[in-house]
Amino acid sequence: MKNGMIIHPGELSKKWIDRLADAGIDTLGIHPEGGKDAPKTLERLLSLLETPEYRALIDYARSRGLEVEYECHAAGYLMDKSLFADHPEYFWMYAAGERVSDWNFCVSNADALSLFAKRAASLALALYGSSKNFYFWMDDGRGIHCHCPKCRALSPSDQQYIALRAALDEIRRHIPDARLAYLAYIDTITPPTLAHNVGGLFLEYAPFEKYTAKGEDSAIRIERERAMIAPLLEYFGREDAKVLEYWYDNSLFSRWKKPPARFVLDEKAMSADIRDYRAIGFDRISTFACFLGEDYEELYGEADITPFRKAFE
Ligand SMILES: [Zn+2]
């Protein structure tokens, strides 16, 4: 079973890479910050990836045996907002009936879908040193899928599926064995309802709401999670199925505000979760580990990541 840790682009350093490799972690994930600014943070990552210094870090990570992956809320970047003035029909319609360019796009518009897919292929090719697993998530929010007359009957999961299918087909014209993650998260936590061709799409299950639903009995939560995961695995299959966890996500625990808070690992909960995910049949588990970079170390010293690796033994 593979494991990985995901950090913000600006946190990548030789030290972080050594820490991961020394602990025996398999995968380094790089995640430009999400939320409303996700298109800008992804653009900044792409600029970094053009510099020799950053490329040297990626090369170093690979030389130390780490697989490199990029996980991003990409829809806002992939649907070029400058097209809105001439083509408002490419963009999403919110429930009140107006089209706006702020989030996602209209997946029922064939031209919009084709532009989205072509830009996804360019993005895949620009992610220096990336594995063949790509993570181009829809925008980061709730209730931001298209409500136009053609999309209205499509759930957020259906809309994500349509966008990903088109993107992967285009990416595979350039990278034949590429795979693309379906992010099951907030609005897309239920499987799509469309007749499916999941070839090349894999499940990425992110239990974000576990961390916002406070006070729930853990036995009840695990039962509820299992009930949620079962239909997702049935739809996407177990092969390559991945969990995206938050055990080390000090950006979440710092409420995404610097300076970082002191990180305290809930090792017991993490070990129980990992046991459970293995029993369910996931192939890979990654955890966010943001806000544990150099500024964290200056305040609190180095965070110990070895319990994560040990929990897989
Ligand atoms: Zn639409």
CSV table of C-alpha atoms and ligand atoms in Angstrom, one decimal:
chain,number,residue,atom,x,y,z
A,1,MET,CA,0.0,0.0,0.0
A,2,LYS,CA,1.4,3.4,-1.0
A,3,ASN,CA,1.5,6.5,1.2
A,4,GLY,CA,2.1,10.1,0.6
A,5,MET,CA,2.3,13.6,2.1
A,6,ILE,CA,1.1,16.7,0.5
A,7,ILE,CA,2.6,20.2,1.1
A,8,HIS,CA,2.2,23.7,-0.4
A,9,PRO,CA,4.5,24.6,-3.3
A,10,GLY,CA,6.4,27.3,-1.3
A,11,GLU,CA,7.1,24.8,1.5
A,12,LEU,CA,9.2,22.5,-0.7
A,13,SER,CA,12.8,22.3,0.4
A,14,LYS,CA,15.6,19.9,0.3
A,15,LYS,CA,15.0,19.3,4.0
A,16,TRP,CA,11.3,18.4,3.5
A,17,ILE,CA,12.3,16.0,0.7
A,18,ASP,CA,14.9,14.4,2.9
A,19,ARG,CA,12.4,14.1,5.8
A,20,LEU,CA,10.0,12.3,3.5
A,21,ALA,CA,12.6,10.0,2.0
A,22,ASP,CA,14.3,9.2,5.3
A,23,ALA,CA,10.9,8.3,6.8
A,24,GLY,CA,10.2,5.9,3.9
A,25,ILE,CA,7.3,7.9,2.4
A,26,ASP,CA,6.5,6.9,-1.2
A,27,THR,CA,4.9,10.0,-2.7
A,28,LEU,CA,5.4,13.8,-2.4
A,29,GLY,CA,2.3,15.7,-3.3
A,30,ILE,CA,2.3,19.4,-4.1
A,31,HIS,CA,-0.9,21.3,-3.5
A,32,PRO,CA,-1.3,24.9,-4.5
A,33,GLU,CA,-3.6,26.5,-1.9
A,34,GLY,CA,-7.3,26.1,-2.6
A,35,GLY,CA,-10.3,28.3,-2.0
A,36,LYS,CA,-11.2,31.4,-4.1
A,37,ASP,CA,-7.6,32.1,-5.1
A,38,ALA,CA,-6.9,28.6,-6.4
A,39,PRO,CA,-6.5,29.7,-10.1
A,40,LYS,CA,-3.8,32.2,-8.9
A,41,THR,CA,-2.0,29.8,-6.7
A,42,LEU,CA,-1.9,27.3,-9.5
A,43,GLU,CA,-0.5,29.9,-11.9
A,44,ARG,CA,2.2,30.7,-9.3
A,45,LEU,CA,3.1,27.0,-9.1
A,46,LEU,CA,3.4,26.9,-12.9
A,47,SER,CA,5.8,29.9,-12.8
A,48,LEU,CA,7.9,28.2,-10.1
A,49,LEU,CA,8.0,25.0,-12.2
A,50,GLU,CA,9.7,27.0,-15.0
A,51,THR,CA,12.6,27.9,-12.8
A,52,PRO,CA,15.8,25.8,-12.7
A,53,GLU,CA,15.9,26.0,-8.8
A,54,TYR,CA,12.4,24.5,-8.4
A,55,ARG,CA,13.0,21.9,-11.1
A,56,ALA,CA,16.2,20.9,-9.3
A,57,LEU,CA,14.2,20.3,-6.1
A,58,ILE,CA,11.7,18.1,-8.1
A,59,ASP,CA,14.7,16.2,-9.6
A,60,TYR,CA,16.2,15.8,-6.2
A,61,ALA,CA,12.9,14.4,-4.8
A,62,ARG,CA,12.7,11.9,-7.6
A,63,SER,CA,16.4,10.9,-7.2
A,64,ARG,CA,15.5,10.1,-3.5
A,65,GLY,CA,12.9,7.7,-4.8
A,66,LEU,CA,9.8,9.9,-4.2
A,67,GLU,CA,7.0,9.9,-6.7
A,68,VAL,CA,5.9,13.5,-7.4
A,69,GLU,CA,2.2,14.4,-7.8
A,70,TYR,CA,0.4,17.7,-8.1
A,71,GLU,CA,-3.0,18.0,-6.5
A,72,CYS,CA,-5.0,21.1,-7.3
A,73,HIS,CA,-8.4,22.7,-7.5
A,74,ALA,CA,-7.9,23.3,-11.2
A,75,ALA,CA,-11.3,24.1,-12.8
A,76,GLY,CA,-11.1,27.9,-12.2
A,77,TYR,CA,-7.7,27.9,-14.0
A,78,LEU,CA,-8.7,25.5,-16.7
A,79,MET,CA,-11.7,27.6,-17.8
A,80,ASP,CA,-10.2,30.8,-18.9
A,81,LYS,CA,-12.2,33.6,-17.3
A,82,SER,CA,-11.2,36.2,-19.9
A,83,LEU,CA,-13.6,34.4,-22.3
A,84,PHE,CA,-16.6,35.5,-20.2
A,85,ALA,CA,-17.1,38.9,-22.0
A,86,ASP,CA,-17.6,37.1,-25.4
A,87,HIS,CA,-18.9,33.8,-24.2
A,88,PRO,CA,-20.9,34.0,-21.0
A,89,GLU,CA,-22.6,30.7,-22.1
A,90,TYR,CA,-19.4,28.8,-21.3
A,91,PHE,CA,-19.8,29.7,-17.6
A,92,TRP,CA,-21.9,28.4,-14.8
A,93,MET,CA,-25.4,29.6,-14.0
A,94,TYR,CA,-26.2,29.9,-10.4
A,95,ALA,CA,-29.6,29.0,-9.0
A,96,ALA,CA,-31.0,32.5,-9.5
A,97,GLY,CA,-30.5,32.1,-13.2
A,98,GLU,CA,-27.6,34.4,-13.9
A,99,ARG,CA,-24.3,33.3,-15.5
A,100,VAL,CA,-21.1,34.2,-13.7
A,101,SER,CA,-17.4,33.4,-14.2
A,102,ASP,CA,-16.3,33.0,-10.6
A,103,TRP,CA,-16.5,29.2,-10.2
A,104,ASN,CA,-16.4,26.1,-12.4
A,105,PHE,CA,-18.2,26.2,-15.8
A,106,CYS,CA,-21.1,24.9,-17.9
A,107,VAL,CA,-20.4,21.3,-18.6
A,108,SER,CA,-23.3,21.1,-21.1
A,109,ASN,CA,-21.6,23.5,-23.4
A,110,ALA,CA,-19.5,21.5,-25.9
A,111,ASP,CA,-17.2,24.3,-26.7
A,112,ALA,CA,-16.5,25.1,-23.1
A,113,LEU,CA,-15.9,21.4,-22.4
A,114,SER,CA,-13.5,21.2,-25.3
A,115,LEU,CA,-11.5,24.3,-24.2
A,116,PHE,CA,-11.4,23.0,-20.6
A,117,ALA,CA,-10.1,19.6,-21.8
A,118,LYS,CA,-7.4,21.1,-24.0
A,119,ARG,CA,-6.1,23.3,-21.3
A,120,ALA,CA,-6.1,20.3,-18.9
A,121,ALA,CA,-3.8,18.5,-21.4
A,122,SER,CA,-1.5,21.5,-21.5
A,123,LEU,CA,-1.5,21.6,-17.7
A,124,ALA,CA,-0.6,17.9,-17.4
A,125,LEU,CA,2.3,18.5,-19.7
A,126,ALA,CA,3.5,21.5,-17.7
A,127,LEU,CA,3.6,19.7,-14.3
A,128,TYR,CA,7.3,19.0,-14.2
A,129,GLY,CA,8.3,15.5,-13.0
A,130,SER,CA,4.8,14.5,-12.3
A,131,SER,CA,3.7,10.9,-12.1
A,132,LYS,CA,1.0,9.7,-14.5
A,133,ASN,CA,-1.6,10.4,-11.8
A,134,PHE,CA,-3.2,13.8,-12.2
A,135,TYR,CA,-5.5,15.7,-9.8
A,136,PHE,CA,-7.4,18.4,-11.5
A,137,TRP,CA,-10.2,19.0,-9.1
A,138,MET,CA,-13.3,21.1,-9.7
A,139,ASP,CA,-13.4,24.4,-7.8
A,140,ASP,CA,-13.2,24.5,-4.0
A,141,GLY,CA,-16.7,25.2,-2.6
A,142,ARG,CA,-20.3,24.1,-2.0
A,143,GLY,CA,-23.2,24.7,-4.4
A,144,ILE,CA,-21.0,26.0,-7.2
A,145,HIS,CA,-22.1,23.6,-10.0
A,146,CYS,CA,-24.0,24.8,-13.1
A,147,HIS,CA,-27.8,25.3,-12.7
A,148,CYS,CA,-28.5,26.1,-16.4
A,149,PRO,CA,-31.5,24.3,-18.0
A,150,LYS,CA,-29.2,21.7,-19.5
A,151,CYS,CA,-27.1,21.1,-16.4
A,152,ARG,CA,-29.9,21.4,-13.8
A,153,ALA,CA,-30.7,17.6,-13.8
A,154,LEU,CA,-27.0,16.8,-13.4
A,155,SER,CA,-25.7,16.5,-9.8
A,156,PRO,CA,-22.3,18.1,-8.8
A,157,SER,CA,-20.9,14.6,-9.1
A,158,ASP,CA,-22.3,14.1,-12.6
A,159,GLN,CA,-20.9,17.5,-13.6
A,160,GLN,CA,-17.4,16.6,-12.2
A,161,TYR,CA,-17.5,13.3,-14.0
A,162,ILE,CA,-18.4,14.9,-17.4
A,163,ALA,CA,-15.5,17.5,-17.0
A,164,LEU,CA,-13.0,14.8,-16.0
A,165,ARG,CA,-13.9,12.4,-18.7
A,166,ALA,CA,-13.4,15.0,-21.3
A,167,ALA,CA,-10.2,16.2,-19.7
A,168,LEU,CA,-8.7,12.7,-19.4
A,169,ASP,CA,-9.6,11.8,-23.0
A,170,GLU,CA,-7.6,14.8,-24.2
A,171,ILE,CA,-4.7,14.3,-21.7
A,172,ARG,CA,-4.4,10.7,-23.0
A,173,ARG,CA,-3.8,11.9,-26.5
A,174,HIS,CA,-0.5,13.2,-25.2
A,175,ILE,CA,0.1,10.9,-22.2
A,176,PRO,CA,-1.5,7.6,-23.1
A,177,ASP,CA,-1.4,6.0,-19.6
A,178,ALA,CA,-2.4,9.1,-17.6
A,179,ARG,CA,-5.0,8.7,-14.9
A,180,LEU,CA,-7.2,11.3,-13.4
A,181,ALA,CA,-8.7,11.5,-9.9
A,182,TYR,CA,-12.4,11.9,-9.2
A,183,LEU,CA,-12.4,13.9,-5.9
A,184,ALA,CA,-15.2,12.7,-3.6
A,185,TYR,CA,-15.4,15.7,-1.3
A,186,ILE,CA,-18.2,18.0,0.0
A,187,ASP,CA,-20.7,18.2,-2.9
A,188,THR,CA,-19.2,15.3,-4.9
A,189,ILE,CA,-19.2,12.8,-2.0
A,190,THR,CA,-21.8,10.6,-3.7
A,191,PRO,CA,-21.0,8.8,-7.0
A,192,PRO,CA,-22.1,10.1,-10.3
A,193,THR,CA,-25.4,8.7,-11.6
A,194,LEU,CA,-24.4,8.7,-15.3
A,195,ALA,CA,-23.8,5.5,-17.2
A,196,HIS,CA,-20.1,5.3,-16.9
A,197,ASN,CA,-16.8,4.7,-18.5
A,198,VAL,CA,-14.4,5.0,-15.6
A,199,GLY,CA,-11.3,3.8,-17.5
A,200,GLY,CA,-8.5,5.9,-16.2
A,201,LEU,CA,-10.5,7.7,-13.6
A,202,PHE,CA,-9.8,6.7,-10.0
A,203,LEU,CA,-11.5,7.5,-6.7
A,204,GLU,CA,-9.9,10.0,-4.4
A,205,TYR,CA,-11.9,10.1,-1.2
A,206,ALA,CA,-11.3,13.1,1.0
A,207,PRO,CA,-13.2,13.0,4.3
A,208,PHE,CA,-13.0,16.7,5.0
A,209,GLU,CA,-16.3,16.9,6.8
A,210,LYS,CA,-15.1,14.5,9.4
A,211,TYR,CA,-13.1,17.4,10.7
A,212,THR,CA,-16.0,19.9,10.7
A,213,ALA,CA,-18.6,17.5,12.3
A,214,LYS,CA,-17.4,17.8,15.9
A,215,GLY,CA,-18.5,15.6,18.7
A,216,GLU,CA,-19.8,12.7,16.6
A,217,ASP,CA,-19.3,9.3,18.2
A,218,SER,CA,-16.4,7.6,16.3
A,219,ALA,CA,-18.2,4.3,15.8
A,220,ILE,CA,-21.2,6.1,14.3
A,221,ARG,CA,-18.9,8.1,12.1
A,222,ILE,CA,-17.0,5.0,10.8
A,223,GLU,CA,-20.3,3.3,9.9
A,224,ARG,CA,-21.5,6.4,8.1
A,225,GLU,CA,-18.2,6.7,6.3
A,226,ARG,CA,-18.3,3.1,5.2
A,227,ALA,CA,-21.8,3.6,3.9
A,228,MET,CA,-20.6,6.6,1.9
A,229,ILE,CA,-17.5,4.9,0.5
A,230,ALA,CA,-19.2,1.6,-0.6
A,231,PRO,CA,-21.1,3.1,-3.6
A,232,LEU,CA,-18.1,5.2,-4.6
A,233,LEU,CA,-15.9,2.1,-4.8
A,234,GLU,CA,-18.6,0.2,-6.6
A,235,TYR,CA,-18.7,2.9,-9.2
A,236,PHE,CA,-14.9,3.6,-9.6
A,237,GLY,CA,-13.5,0.2,-8.6
A,238,ARG,CA,-10.8,-0.5,-5.9
A,239,GLU,CA,-7.8,-0.4,-8.2
A,240,ASP,CA,-5.8,2.8,-7.5
A,241,ALA,CA,-8.5,4.0,-5.1
A,242,LYS,CA,-6.9,6.6,-2.8
A,243,VAL,CA,-7.7,8.4,0.5
A,244,LEU,CA,-6.8,12.0,0.9
A,245,GLU,CA,-6.6,12.6,4.7
A,246,TYR,CA,-5.9,15.5,7.0
A,247,TRP,CA,-4.0,13.9,9.9
A,248,TYR,CA,-1.0,16.2,9.4
A,249,ASP,CA,-2.8,19.1,7.8
A,250,ASN,CA,-1.6,21.9,10.0
A,251,SER,CA,-3.1,24.4,7.6
A,252,LEU,CA,-6.5,23.1,8.5
A,253,PHE,CA,-5.6,23.1,12.3
A,254,SER,CA,-4.3,26.7,11.9
A,255,ARG,CA,-7.6,27.6,10.1
A,256,TRP,CA,-5.5,28.4,7.0
A,257,LYS,CA,-3.9,31.5,8.8
A,258,LYS,CA,-0.3,32.1,9.4
A,259,PRO,CA,1.6,31.9,11.7
A,260,PRO,CA,1.1,28.2,12.0
A,261,ALA,CA,-0.4,26.7,15.2
A,262,ARG,CA,1.6,24.1,17.1
A,263,PHE,CA,0.8,20.8,15.5
A,264,VAL,CA,-0.3,17.9,17.7
A,265,LEU,CA,-0.9,14.5,16.0
A,266,ASP,CA,-3.9,12.4,17.0
A,267,GLU,CA,-1.9,9.2,16.5
A,268,LYS,CA,-4.6,6.9,17.9
A,269,ALA,CA,-7.3,8.3,15.5
A,270,MET,CA,-4.9,8.1,12.6
A,271,SER,CA,-3.9,4.5,13.2
A,272,ALA,CA,-7.5,3.5,13.6
A,273,ASP,CA,-8.4,5.3,10.3
A,274,ILE,CA,-5.6,3.6,8.4
A,275,ARG,CA,-6.6,0.2,9.7
A,276,ASP,CA,-10.1,0.9,8.5
A,277,TYR,CA,-9.1,2.2,5.1
A,278,ARG,CA,-6.9,-0.9,4.5
A,279,ALA,CA,-9.8,-3.2,5.5
A,280,ILE,CA,-12.1,-1.3,3.1
A,281,GLY,CA,-9.6,-2.0,0.3
A,282,PHE,CA,-8.0,1.4,-0.6
A,283,ASP,CA,-4.7,1.2,-2.5
A,284,ARG,CA,-3.1,4.4,-1.5
A,285,ILE,CA,-3.3,6.9,1.4
A,286,SER,CA,-2.0,10.4,1.4
A,287,THR,CA,-2.3,13.1,4.1
A,288,PHE,CA,-2.0,16.8,3.8
A,289,ALA,CA,1.0,18.1,5.7
A,290,CYS,CA,0.9,21.8,5.0
A,291,PHE,CA,2.1,24.5,7.4
A,292,LEU,CA,4.9,22.4,8.7
A,293,GLY,CA,7.7,24.1,6.6
A,294,GLU,CA,10.5,26.3,7.6
A,295,ASP,CA,8.4,29.0,9.4
A,296,TYR,CA,6.8,26.2,11.5
A,297,GLU,CA,10.3,24.8,12.4
A,298,GLU,CA,11.5,28.3,13.5
A,299,LEU,CA,8.6,28.5,16.0
A,300,TYR,CA,8.3,25.0,17.2
A,301,GLY,CA,11.1,22.8,15.9
A,302,GLU,CA,10.7,20.0,13.4
A,303,ALA,CA,7.4,18.1,13.2
A,304,ASP,CA,7.9,14.3,13.5
A,305,ILE,CA,6.4,12.5,10.5
A,306,THR,CA,7.6,9.0,11.3
A,307,PRO,CA,4.4,7.9,13.1
A,308,PHE,CA,2.6,8.2,9.7
A,309,ARG,CA,4.9,5.8,8.0
A,310,LYS,CA,4.9,3.5,11.0
A,311,ALA,CA,1.1,3.2,11.0
A,312,PHE,CA,1.4,1.3,7.7
A,313,GLU,CA,3.6,-1.4,9.2
B,1,ZN,ZN,-24.8,24.4,-17.7
